[in-house]
mmCIF file of C-alpha atoms and ligand atoms in Angstrom:
data_model
loop_
_atom_site.group_PDB
_atom_site.id
_atom_site.type_symbol
_atom_site.label_atom_id
_atom_site.label_comp_id
_atom_site.label_asym_id
_atom_site.label_seq_id
_atom_site.Cartn_x
_atom_site.Cartn_y
_atom_site.Cartn_z
ATOM 1 C CA GLN A 1 2.243 44.168 -166.677
ATOM 2 C CA GLU A 2 5.016 41.480 -166.354
ATOM 3 C CA ALA A 3 5.475 41.692 -170.161
ATOM 4 C CA ALA A 4 5.588 45.397 -169.994
ATOM 5 C CA LEU A 5 8.507 45.073 -167.187
ATOM 6 C CA GLN A 6 10.337 42.529 -169.271
ATOM 7 C CA GLY A 7 10.086 44.688 -172.336
ATOM 8 C CA ARG A 8 11.409 47.652 -170.610
ATOM 9 C CA PHE A 9 14.314 45.545 -168.756
ATOM 10 C CA GLN A 10 15.421 44.277 -172.274
ATOM 11 C CA GLU A 11 15.271 47.890 -173.587
ATOM 12 C CA ARG A 12 17.631 49.014 -170.838
ATOM 13 C CA VAL A 13 20.036 46.069 -171.570
ATOM 14 C CA ASP A 14 19.997 46.823 -175.229
ATOM 15 C CA ALA A 15 20.908 50.430 -174.616
ATOM 16 C CA GLU A 16 23.873 49.039 -172.338
ATOM 17 C CA GLU A 17 22.297 50.696 -169.263
ATOM 18 C CA LYS A 18 23.691 48.728 -166.091
ATOM 19 C CA ILE A 19 21.053 46.855 -164.086
ATOM 20 C CA GLU A 20 21.498 47.587 -160.436
ATOM 21 C CA PRO A 21 20.464 45.423 -157.243
ATOM 22 C CA ARG A 22 17.286 47.174 -156.599
ATOM 23 C CA ASP A 23 15.997 47.506 -160.197
ATOM 24 C CA TRP A 24 13.468 45.247 -161.678
ATOM 25 C CA MET A 25 14.788 42.272 -163.136
ATOM 26 C CA PRO A 26 13.293 38.911 -164.566
ATOM 27 C CA GLU A 27 13.469 35.884 -162.192
ATOM 28 C CA GLY A 28 15.728 33.977 -164.729
ATOM 29 C CA TYR A 29 18.028 36.661 -164.997
ATOM 30 C CA ARG A 30 18.491 36.996 -161.120
ATOM 31 C CA ARG A 31 18.815 33.042 -161.081
ATOM 32 C CA THR A 32 21.269 32.891 -163.811
ATOM 33 C CA LEU A 33 23.405 35.541 -162.357
ATOM 34 C CA VAL A 34 23.489 33.875 -158.781
ATOM 35 C CA ARG A 35 24.537 30.598 -160.527
ATOM 36 C CA GLN A 36 27.181 32.117 -162.636
ATOM 37 C CA ILE A 37 28.717 34.467 -160.097
ATOM 38 C CA SER A 38 28.568 31.960 -157.451
ATOM 39 C CA GLN A 39 30.279 29.520 -159.638
ATOM 40 C CA HIS A 40 32.848 31.957 -160.509
ATOM 41 C CA ALA A 41 33.526 32.565 -156.622
ATOM 42 C CA HIS A 42 33.645 28.933 -155.879
ATOM 43 C CA SER A 43 36.031 28.688 -158.507
ATOM 44 C CA GLU A 44 38.362 31.448 -157.074
ATOM 45 C CA ILE A 45 38.322 29.746 -153.667
ATOM 46 C CA VAL A 46 38.870 26.078 -154.976
ATOM 47 C CA GLY A 47 41.550 27.471 -157.429
ATOM 48 C CA MET A 48 43.595 28.490 -154.295
ATOM 49 C CA LEU A 49 44.184 24.652 -153.622
ATOM 50 C CA PRO A 50 46.206 23.451 -156.496
ATOM 51 C CA GLU A 51 48.666 26.283 -156.082
ATOM 52 C CA GLY A 52 48.743 26.676 -152.575
ATOM 53 C CA ASN A 53 50.181 23.326 -152.581
ATOM 54 C CA TRP A 54 53.379 24.747 -153.550
ATOM 55 C CA ILE A 55 53.947 27.966 -151.490
ATOM 56 C CA THR A 56 55.868 26.030 -149.074
ATOM 57 C CA ARG A 57 58.127 24.685 -151.754
ATOM 58 C CA ALA A 58 58.733 27.517 -154.200
ATOM 59 C CA PRO A 59 62.452 27.296 -155.398
ATOM 60 C CA SER A 60 63.170 31.064 -154.293
ATOM 61 C CA LEU A 61 61.913 33.781 -152.218
ATOM 62 C CA ARG A 62 61.106 35.887 -155.335
ATOM 63 C CA ARG A 63 58.741 33.086 -156.548
ATOM 64 C CA LYS A 64 57.310 32.502 -153.199
ATOM 65 C CA VAL A 65 56.466 36.289 -152.721
ATOM 66 C CA ALA A 66 54.782 35.988 -156.136
ATOM 67 C CA LEU A 67 52.809 32.802 -155.643
ATOM 68 C CA LEU A 68 51.730 33.902 -152.175
ATOM 69 C CA ALA A 69 50.295 37.268 -153.714
ATOM 70 C CA LYS A 70 48.620 35.448 -156.500
ATOM 71 C CA VAL A 71 46.830 32.740 -154.168
ATOM 72 C CA GLN A 72 45.866 35.496 -151.716
ATOM 73 C CA ASP A 73 44.449 37.761 -154.724
ATOM 74 C CA GLU A 74 42.323 34.539 -155.801
ATOM 75 C CA GLY A 75 40.852 34.595 -152.117
ATOM 76 C CA GLY A 76 40.154 38.363 -152.613
ATOM 77 C CA HIS A 77 38.377 37.652 -156.067
ATOM 78 C CA GLY A 78 36.176 34.975 -154.354
ATOM 79 C CA LEU A 79 35.049 37.497 -151.605
ATOM 80 C CA TYR A 80 34.314 40.345 -154.210
ATOM 81 C CA LEU A 81 32.352 37.789 -156.152
ATOM 82 C CA TYR A 82 30.309 36.451 -153.151
ATOM 83 C CA SER A 83 29.593 40.048 -152.373
ATOM 84 C CA ALA A 84 28.370 40.680 -155.747
ATOM 85 C CA ALA A 85 26.179 37.439 -155.573
ATOM 86 C CA GLU A 86 24.817 38.610 -152.100
ATOM 87 C CA THR A 87 23.267 41.660 -153.879
ATOM 88 C CA LEU A 88 21.026 39.302 -155.621
ATOM 89 C CA GLY A 89 19.366 38.414 -152.318
ATOM 90 C CA VAL A 90 21.403 34.999 -151.441
ATOM 91 C CA SER A 91 23.407 34.771 -148.471
ATOM 92 C CA ARG A 92 27.039 33.530 -148.306
ATOM 93 C CA ASP A 93 26.441 30.739 -146.091
ATOM 94 C CA GLU A 94 23.712 29.453 -148.395
ATOM 95 C CA LEU A 95 26.312 29.692 -151.426
ATOM 96 C CA VAL A 96 28.912 28.035 -149.399
ATOM 97 C CA GLY A 97 26.400 25.162 -148.217
ATOM 98 C CA GLN A 98 25.722 24.637 -152.130
ATOM 99 C CA LEU A 99 29.542 24.299 -152.803
ATOM 100 C CA LEU A 100 30.263 21.907 -149.994
ATOM 101 C CA SER A 101 27.066 19.695 -150.705
ATOM 102 C CA GLY A 102 28.135 19.440 -154.293
ATOM 103 C CA LYS A 103 24.892 21.147 -155.431
ATOM 104 C CA ALA A 104 26.916 24.123 -157.113
ATOM 105 C CA LYS A 105 29.660 23.734 -159.726
ATOM 106 C CA TYR A 106 33.002 25.245 -159.763
ATOM 107 C CA SER A 107 35.479 25.362 -162.838
ATOM 108 C CA SER A 108 36.282 22.041 -163.944
ATOM 109 C CA ILE A 109 40.083 23.195 -164.304
ATOM 110 C CA PHE A 110 40.653 23.013 -160.663
ATOM 111 C CA ASN A 111 40.070 19.329 -160.156
ATOM 112 C CA TYR A 112 43.532 18.449 -161.791
ATOM 113 C CA PRO A 113 46.603 17.861 -159.748
ATOM 114 C CA THR A 114 49.813 19.872 -159.529
ATOM 115 C CA PRO A 115 52.593 17.417 -159.154
ATOM 116 C CA THR A 116 55.524 19.606 -160.397
ATOM 117 C CA TRP A 117 56.747 23.152 -160.023
ATOM 118 C CA ALA A 118 56.143 23.576 -163.653
ATOM 119 C CA ASP A 119 52.422 23.281 -163.094
ATOM 120 C CA ILE A 120 52.561 26.584 -161.229
ATOM 121 C CA GLY A 121 53.784 28.185 -164.360
ATOM 122 C CA ALA A 122 51.315 26.329 -166.855
ATOM 123 C CA ILE A 123 48.365 27.329 -164.428
ATOM 124 C CA GLY A 124 49.368 30.994 -164.505
ATOM 125 C CA TRP A 125 49.987 31.071 -168.355
ATOM 126 C CA LEU A 126 47.196 28.895 -169.491
ATOM 127 C CA VAL A 127 44.554 28.706 -166.817
ATOM 128 C CA ASP A 128 44.739 32.370 -165.918
ATOM 129 C CA GLY A 129 45.201 33.105 -169.682
ATOM 130 C CA ALA A 130 42.006 31.507 -170.445
ATOM 131 C CA ALA A 131 40.247 33.154 -167.380
ATOM 132 C CA ILE A 132 41.312 36.605 -168.823
ATOM 133 C CA MET A 133 39.892 35.736 -172.308
ATOM 134 C CA ASN A 134 36.544 34.783 -170.622
ATOM 135 C CA GLN A 135 36.522 37.478 -167.858
ATOM 136 C CA VAL A 136 37.613 40.622 -169.785
ATOM 137 C CA PRO A 137 34.082 40.724 -171.661
ATOM 138 C CA LEU A 138 32.521 40.293 -168.292
ATOM 139 C CA CYS A 139 33.770 43.901 -167.295
ATOM 140 C CA ARG A 140 30.882 44.978 -169.692
ATOM 141 C CA CYS A 141 28.420 42.410 -168.236
ATOM 142 C CA SER A 142 24.900 43.997 -167.775
ATOM 143 C CA TYR A 143 24.670 43.550 -163.965
ATOM 144 C CA GLY A 144 26.494 46.641 -162.411
ATOM 145 C CA PRO A 145 28.078 44.747 -159.375
ATOM 146 C CA TYR A 146 29.392 41.847 -161.238
ATOM 147 C CA ALA A 147 30.799 43.969 -164.052
ATOM 148 C CA ARG A 148 32.585 46.355 -161.494
ATOM 149 C CA ALA A 149 34.005 43.316 -159.482
ATOM 150 C CA MET A 150 35.600 41.977 -162.737
ATOM 151 C CA VAL A 151 37.411 45.353 -163.493
ATOM 152 C CA ARG A 152 39.868 44.703 -160.605
ATOM 153 C CA ILE A 153 39.853 40.882 -160.941
ATOM 154 C CA CYS A 154 41.103 41.165 -164.665
ATOM 155 C CA ARG A 155 43.829 43.451 -163.601
ATOM 156 C CA GLU A 156 44.994 40.982 -161.203
ATOM 157 C CA GLU A 157 44.536 38.122 -163.396
ATOM 158 C CA SER A 158 46.796 39.908 -165.865
ATOM 159 C CA PHE A 159 49.730 39.894 -163.249
ATOM 160 C CA HIS A 160 49.005 36.247 -162.688
ATOM 161 C CA GLN A 161 49.238 35.452 -166.425
ATOM 162 C CA ARG A 162 52.536 37.120 -166.842
ATOM 163 C CA GLN A 163 54.225 35.415 -163.638
ATOM 164 C CA GLY A 164 53.153 32.128 -165.178
ATOM 165 C CA TYR A 165 54.600 32.890 -168.605
ATOM 166 C CA GLU A 166 57.698 34.218 -167.108
ATOM 167 C CA LEU A 167 58.015 31.271 -164.950
ATOM 168 C CA MET A 168 57.453 29.063 -167.927
ATOM 169 C CA LEU A 169 60.229 30.858 -169.867
ATOM 170 C CA ALA A 170 62.664 30.526 -167.108
ATOM 171 C CA LEU A 171 61.871 26.687 -167.237
ATOM 172 C CA ALA A 172 61.892 26.472 -171.038
ATOM 173 C CA GLN A 173 65.492 28.141 -171.196
ATOM 174 C CA GLY A 174 66.805 26.274 -168.274
ATOM 175 C CA THR A 175 68.196 22.787 -168.164
ATOM 176 C CA ALA A 176 67.060 19.818 -170.178
ATOM 177 C CA GLU A 177 65.164 18.503 -167.274
ATOM 178 C CA GLN A 178 63.554 22.038 -166.509
ATOM 179 C CA LYS A 179 62.567 22.120 -170.266
ATOM 180 C CA ARG A 180 61.175 18.558 -170.065
ATOM 181 C CA MET A 181 59.167 19.538 -166.872
ATOM 182 C CA ALA A 182 57.766 22.636 -168.748
ATOM 183 C CA GLN A 183 56.609 20.575 -171.676
ATOM 184 C CA ASP A 184 55.068 17.922 -169.498
ATOM 185 C CA ALA A 185 53.088 20.572 -167.561
ATOM 186 C CA LEU A 186 51.752 22.020 -171.022
ATOM 187 C CA ASN A 187 50.825 18.476 -172.142
ATOM 188 C CA ARG A 188 48.710 17.919 -169.037
ATOM 189 C CA TRP A 189 47.283 21.497 -168.860
ATOM 190 C CA TRP A 190 46.394 22.206 -172.565
ATOM 191 C CA TRP A 191 43.327 20.307 -173.070
ATOM 192 C CA PRO A 192 41.653 20.974 -169.537
ATOM 193 C CA SER A 193 42.368 24.741 -170.482
ATOM 194 C CA LEU A 194 40.313 24.633 -173.577
ATOM 195 C CA MET A 195 37.587 22.794 -171.601
ATOM 196 C CA MET A 196 37.362 25.770 -169.131
ATOM 197 C CA PHE A 197 35.483 27.785 -171.785
ATOM 198 C CA GLY A 198 32.669 25.312 -171.263
ATOM 199 C CA PRO A 199 30.634 23.057 -173.826
ATOM 200 C CA SER A 200 30.405 23.892 -177.454
ATOM 201 C CA ASP A 201 28.100 26.292 -178.527
ATOM 202 C CA ASP A 202 25.604 23.781 -179.780
ATOM 203 C CA GLN A 203 25.692 22.042 -176.307
ATOM 204 C CA SER A 204 25.667 25.327 -174.390
ATOM 205 C CA ALA A 205 22.324 25.543 -172.509
ATOM 206 C CA HIS A 206 22.574 29.075 -171.196
ATOM 207 C CA SER A 207 24.554 30.799 -173.991
ATOM 208 C CA ALA A 208 21.772 32.149 -176.161
ATOM 209 C CA GLN A 209 19.884 33.704 -173.167
ATOM 210 C CA ASN A 210 22.640 34.957 -171.390
ATOM 211 C CA MET A 211 23.972 36.663 -174.571
ATOM 212 C CA ALA A 212 20.615 38.472 -174.995
ATOM 213 C CA TRP A 213 20.829 39.545 -171.580
ATOM 214 C CA LYS A 214 24.435 40.843 -172.102
ATOM 215 C CA ILE A 215 25.671 38.630 -169.452
ATOM 216 C CA LYS A 216 27.905 36.921 -171.842
ATOM 217 C CA ARG A 217 29.281 38.975 -174.804
ATOM 218 C CA PHE A 218 30.777 36.031 -176.883
ATOM 219 C CA SER A 219 30.031 32.420 -177.103
ATOM 220 C CA ASN A 220 32.133 29.609 -175.367
ATOM 221 C CA ASP A 221 33.560 28.557 -178.865
ATOM 222 C CA GLU A 222 34.442 32.003 -179.851
ATOM 223 C CA LEU A 223 36.445 32.643 -176.674
ATOM 224 C CA ARG A 224 38.275 29.285 -177.077
ATOM 225 C CA GLN A 225 39.242 29.993 -180.554
ATOM 226 C CA ARG A 226 40.814 33.297 -179.345
ATOM 227 C CA PHE A 227 42.468 31.819 -176.637
ATOM 228 C CA VAL A 228 44.126 29.105 -179.052
ATOM 229 C CA ASP A 229 44.942 32.035 -181.430
ATOM 230 C CA ALA A 230 46.724 33.828 -178.754
ATOM 231 C CA THR A 231 48.502 31.085 -177.122
ATOM 232 C CA VAL A 232 49.901 29.055 -179.833
ATOM 233 C CA PRO A 233 52.525 31.728 -180.707
ATOM 234 C CA GLN A 234 53.434 32.165 -177.124
ATOM 235 C CA ALA A 235 54.218 28.358 -176.905
ATOM 236 C CA GLU A 236 56.288 28.632 -180.067
ATOM 237 C CA PHE A 237 58.319 31.522 -178.317
ATOM 238 C CA LEU A 238 58.841 29.059 -175.400
ATOM 239 C CA GLY A 239 60.134 26.471 -177.806
ATOM 240 C CA LEU A 240 57.280 23.984 -176.502
ATOM 241 C CA THR A 241 55.041 21.796 -178.455
ATOM 242 C CA ILE A 242 51.168 22.071 -177.971
ATOM 243 C CA PRO A 243 50.020 18.469 -177.683
ATOM 244 C CA ASP A 244 47.656 18.415 -180.579
ATOM 245 C CA PRO A 245 48.731 16.688 -183.786
ATOM 246 C CA GLU A 246 45.785 18.374 -185.678
ATOM 247 C CA LEU A 247 46.662 21.872 -184.780
ATOM 248 C CA ARG A 248 47.387 23.973 -187.763
ATOM 249 C CA PHE A 249 47.103 27.701 -188.870
ATOM 250 C CA ASN A 250 44.571 28.481 -191.736
ATOM 251 C CA ALA A 251 45.939 31.339 -193.623
ATOM 252 C CA GLU A 252 42.492 31.845 -195.091
ATOM 253 C CA THR A 253 40.753 32.391 -192.057
ATOM 254 C CA GLY A 254 43.560 33.587 -189.963
ATOM 255 C CA HIS A 255 42.676 31.230 -187.128
ATOM 256 C CA TYR A 256 44.289 27.967 -185.613
ATOM 257 C CA GLU A 257 42.381 24.914 -186.228
ATOM 258 C CA PHE A 258 42.512 22.514 -183.350
ATOM 259 C CA GLY A 259 41.821 18.668 -182.725
ATOM 260 C CA ALA A 260 38.689 17.384 -180.953
ATOM 261 C CA ILE A 261 37.897 18.050 -177.340
ATOM 262 C CA ASP A 262 37.452 15.086 -175.182
ATOM 263 C CA TRP A 263 34.014 15.931 -173.720
ATOM 264 C CA THR A 264 33.727 12.538 -171.878
ATOM 265 C CA GLU A 265 36.429 13.896 -169.661
ATOM 266 C CA PHE A 266 34.823 17.026 -169.143
ATOM 267 C CA ASN A 267 31.404 15.666 -168.421
ATOM 268 C CA GLU A 268 33.060 13.082 -165.740
ATOM 269 C CA ILE A 269 34.756 16.048 -164.031
ATOM 270 C CA LEU A 270 31.381 17.781 -163.836
ATOM 271 C CA LYS A 271 29.749 14.736 -162.292
ATOM 272 C CA GLY A 272 32.459 14.890 -159.635
ATOM 273 C CA ASN A 273 34.718 12.025 -160.998
ATOM 274 C CA GLY A 274 37.760 13.910 -161.872
ATOM 275 C CA PRO A 275 41.371 13.192 -160.458
ATOM 276 C CA CYS A 276 40.907 15.728 -157.414
ATOM 277 C CA ASN A 277 37.160 16.481 -157.233
ATOM 278 C CA ARG A 278 36.774 14.579 -153.833
ATOM 279 C CA GLU A 279 40.086 16.094 -152.355
ATOM 280 C CA ARG A 280 39.184 19.512 -153.459
ATOM 281 C CA ILE A 281 35.678 19.332 -151.504
ATOM 282 C CA GLU A 282 37.197 17.548 -148.529
ATOM 283 C CA ALA A 283 39.653 20.616 -148.175
ATOM 284 C CA ARG A 284 36.983 23.161 -148.301
ATOM 285 C CA ARG A 285 34.962 21.056 -145.669
ATOM 286 C CA LYS A 286 37.821 20.861 -143.483
ATOM 287 C CA ALA A 287 38.386 24.678 -143.969
ATOM 288 C CA TRP A 288 34.846 25.259 -143.001
ATOM 289 C CA ASP A 289 34.815 23.209 -140.045
ATOM 290 C CA ASP A 290 37.989 24.315 -138.657
ATOM 291 C CA GLY A 291 36.970 28.013 -139.259
ATOM 292 C CA ALA A 292 33.678 27.504 -137.059
ATOM 293 C CA TRP A 293 35.313 29.078 -134.168
ATOM 294 C CA VAL A 294 36.188 32.269 -136.067
ATOM 295 C CA ARG A 295 32.602 32.495 -137.211
ATOM 296 C CA GLU A 296 31.288 31.994 -133.615
ATOM 297 C CA ALA A 297 33.898 34.556 -132.199
ATOM 298 C CA ALA A 298 32.795 37.088 -134.619
ATOM 299 C CA VAL A 299 29.109 36.610 -133.870
ATOM 300 C CA ALA A 300 29.749 36.821 -130.212
ATOM 301 C CA HIS A 301 31.787 39.929 -130.572
ATOM 302 C CA ALA A 302 29.080 41.623 -132.704
ATOM 303 C CA ALA A 303 26.509 40.657 -129.998
ATOM 304 C CA LYS A 304 28.786 42.190 -127.097
ATOM 305 C CA ARG A 305 29.318 45.429 -129.338
ATOM 306 C CA GLN A 306 25.694 45.727 -129.741
ATOM 307 C CA GLN A 307 24.850 45.305 -126.103
ATOM 308 C CA ARG A 308 27.512 47.952 -125.159
ATOM 309 C CA ALA A 309 25.963 50.286 -127.743
ATOM 310 C CA LEU A 310 22.545 49.737 -125.900
ATOM 311 C CA LYS A 311 23.851 50.506 -122.639
HETATM 312 N N1 ACO B 1 33.596 23.994 -165.418
HETATM 313 C C1 ACO B 1 32.516 23.565 -164.684
HETATM 314 N N2 ACO B 1 31.290 23.664 -165.334
HETATM 315 C C2 ACO B 1 31.042 24.368 -166.329
HETATM 316 C C3 ACO B 1 32.342 24.870 -167.146
HETATM 317 C C4 ACO B 1 33.345 24.618 -166.496
HETATM 318 N N3 ACO B 1 34.631 24.811 -167.260
HETATM 319 N N4 ACO B 1 31.726 25.421 -168.209
HETATM 320 C C5 ACO B 1 30.549 25.164 -168.206
HETATM 321 N N5 ACO B 1 30.037 24.683 -167.078
HETATM 322 C C6 ACO B 1 28.697 24.251 -166.758
HETATM 323 C C7 ACO B 1 27.701 25.382 -166.582
HETATM 324 O O1 ACO B 1 27.791 25.990 -165.164
HETATM 325 C C8 ACO B 1 26.372 24.866 -166.889
HETATM 326 O O2 ACO B 1 25.942 24.262 -165.817
HETATM 327 P P1 ACO B 1 24.607 24.278 -164.991
HETATM 328 O O3 ACO B 1 23.560 24.634 -165.971
HETATM 329 O O4 ACO B 1 24.389 23.129 -164.150
HETATM 330 O O5 ACO B 1 24.914 25.459 -164.032
HETATM 331 C C9 ACO B 1 26.759 23.769 -167.919
HETATM 332 O O6 ACO B 1 28.138 23.559 -167.827
HETATM 333 C C10 ACO B 1 26.389 24.360 -169.221
HETATM 334 O O7 ACO B 1 27.189 25.292 -169.610
HETATM 335 P P2 ACO B 1 26.877 26.781 -170.487
HETATM 336 O O8 ACO B 1 25.290 26.567 -170.928
HETATM 337 O O9 ACO B 1 27.871 27.125 -171.437
HETATM 338 O O10 ACO B 1 27.004 27.728 -169.182
HETATM 339 P P3 ACO B 1 27.293 29.177 -169.173
HETATM 340 O O11 ACO B 1 26.498 29.941 -170.204
HETATM 341 O O12 ACO B 1 27.136 29.794 -167.736
HETATM 342 O O13 ACO B 1 28.852 29.389 -169.504
HETATM 343 C C11 ACO B 1 31.024 29.947 -168.502
HETATM 344 C C12 ACO B 1 29.891 28.786 -168.835
HETATM 345 C C13 ACO B 1 31.579 30.308 -169.753
HETATM 346 C C14 ACO B 1 31.961 29.132 -167.703
HETATM 347 C C15 ACO B 1 30.267 30.985 -167.792
HETATM 348 O O14 ACO B 1 29.482 30.594 -166.652
HETATM 349 C C16 ACO B 1 31.214 31.930 -167.232
HETATM 350 O O15 ACO B 1 31.638 32.764 -168.083
HETATM 351 N N6 ACO B 1 31.404 32.122 -165.919
HETATM 352 C C17 ACO B 1 32.272 33.214 -165.448
HETATM 353 C C18 ACO B 1 33.822 32.898 -165.302
HETATM 354 C C19 ACO B 1 34.022 31.754 -164.299
HETATM 355 O O16 ACO B 1 33.261 31.164 -163.571
HETATM 356 N N7 ACO B 1 35.328 31.305 -164.404
HETATM 357 C C20 ACO B 1 35.881 30.415 -163.419
HETATM 358 C C21 ACO B 1 37.089 29.762 -163.648
HETATM 359 S S1 ACO B 1 38.402 31.225 -163.915
HETATM 360 C C22 ACO B 1 39.102 31.198 -162.517
HETATM 361 O O17 ACO B 1 38.531 31.121 -161.258
HETATM 362 C C23 ACO B 1 40.640 31.462 -162.388
#
């Protein structure tokens, strides 16, 4: 009977029907979605930290309003994604517990520091640019609640990417010192942005199954290549240099070829040894502990309301 259910499930996926929370699904499908969606939610929440760092020091009111809105959007994305994960039968407390204990991953990219204002531009342009490349196909993910959450998230990410590129443009067209800052930020964020797409296809444990389940539509390497092809001309327009001496356009394939990624650096970050891993988790633990009174107050309020309703 299990085999018949599996067969029917795969037929529905192949026919591009959306799978909804109450539908039958293989345990592996449920598990992989909980893993991916919660990792994604944690990334949004941890991703508020490197940029939140600059809200009080934004150079103008206009920049401050944009950055504030962007960081707030990321908090919202985290919440939609936790809700999407909850439809699969896990609680938010459990998911947050996995983040704080170090059991759950979040994107490698948020373990790098943001020492200058240009980092805010580079994050919007490159990190959000990479996120869009990876996330637009997720709007067609086979799991309905995830796919629907991604539609709004991608629209907001697109605004984030534009504000980042516009910020980089202002710096690149500014004083020599501003241009130097922009180049320095590109130098530091380029390779980590390429790593965001995950290990190369031959090392990617989950890709084949996730593609068969239509959770993923394109492989890690395909999306990474698309990102490079889209971003190199943008760097040229800014008058900045991509920090890769091996980067060249192949007229025959129509793609940019690029140098080797340092997977040792990526793996160290995944093990918790990146420049800011400890700081990020400490900040999330502190937020959780400092927020205890809010959770307690909310529970007490709900209990009071319930009592009143019973009277
Ligand atoms: N950072 C941290 N961990 C990563 C990263 C990364 N950049 N890329 C891959 N991994 C992890 C995977 O989670 C997996 O670990 P696990 O088995 O312990 O869970 C392992 O490396 C192997 O990778 P894959 O087999 O390629 O994993 P998967 O098929 O899930 O693909 C990917 C990884 C592309 C990140 C996928 O999960 C995905 O598309 N996720 C949704 C998007 C997302 O999470 N974006 C977060 C950053 S964007 C933002 O928040 C602005």
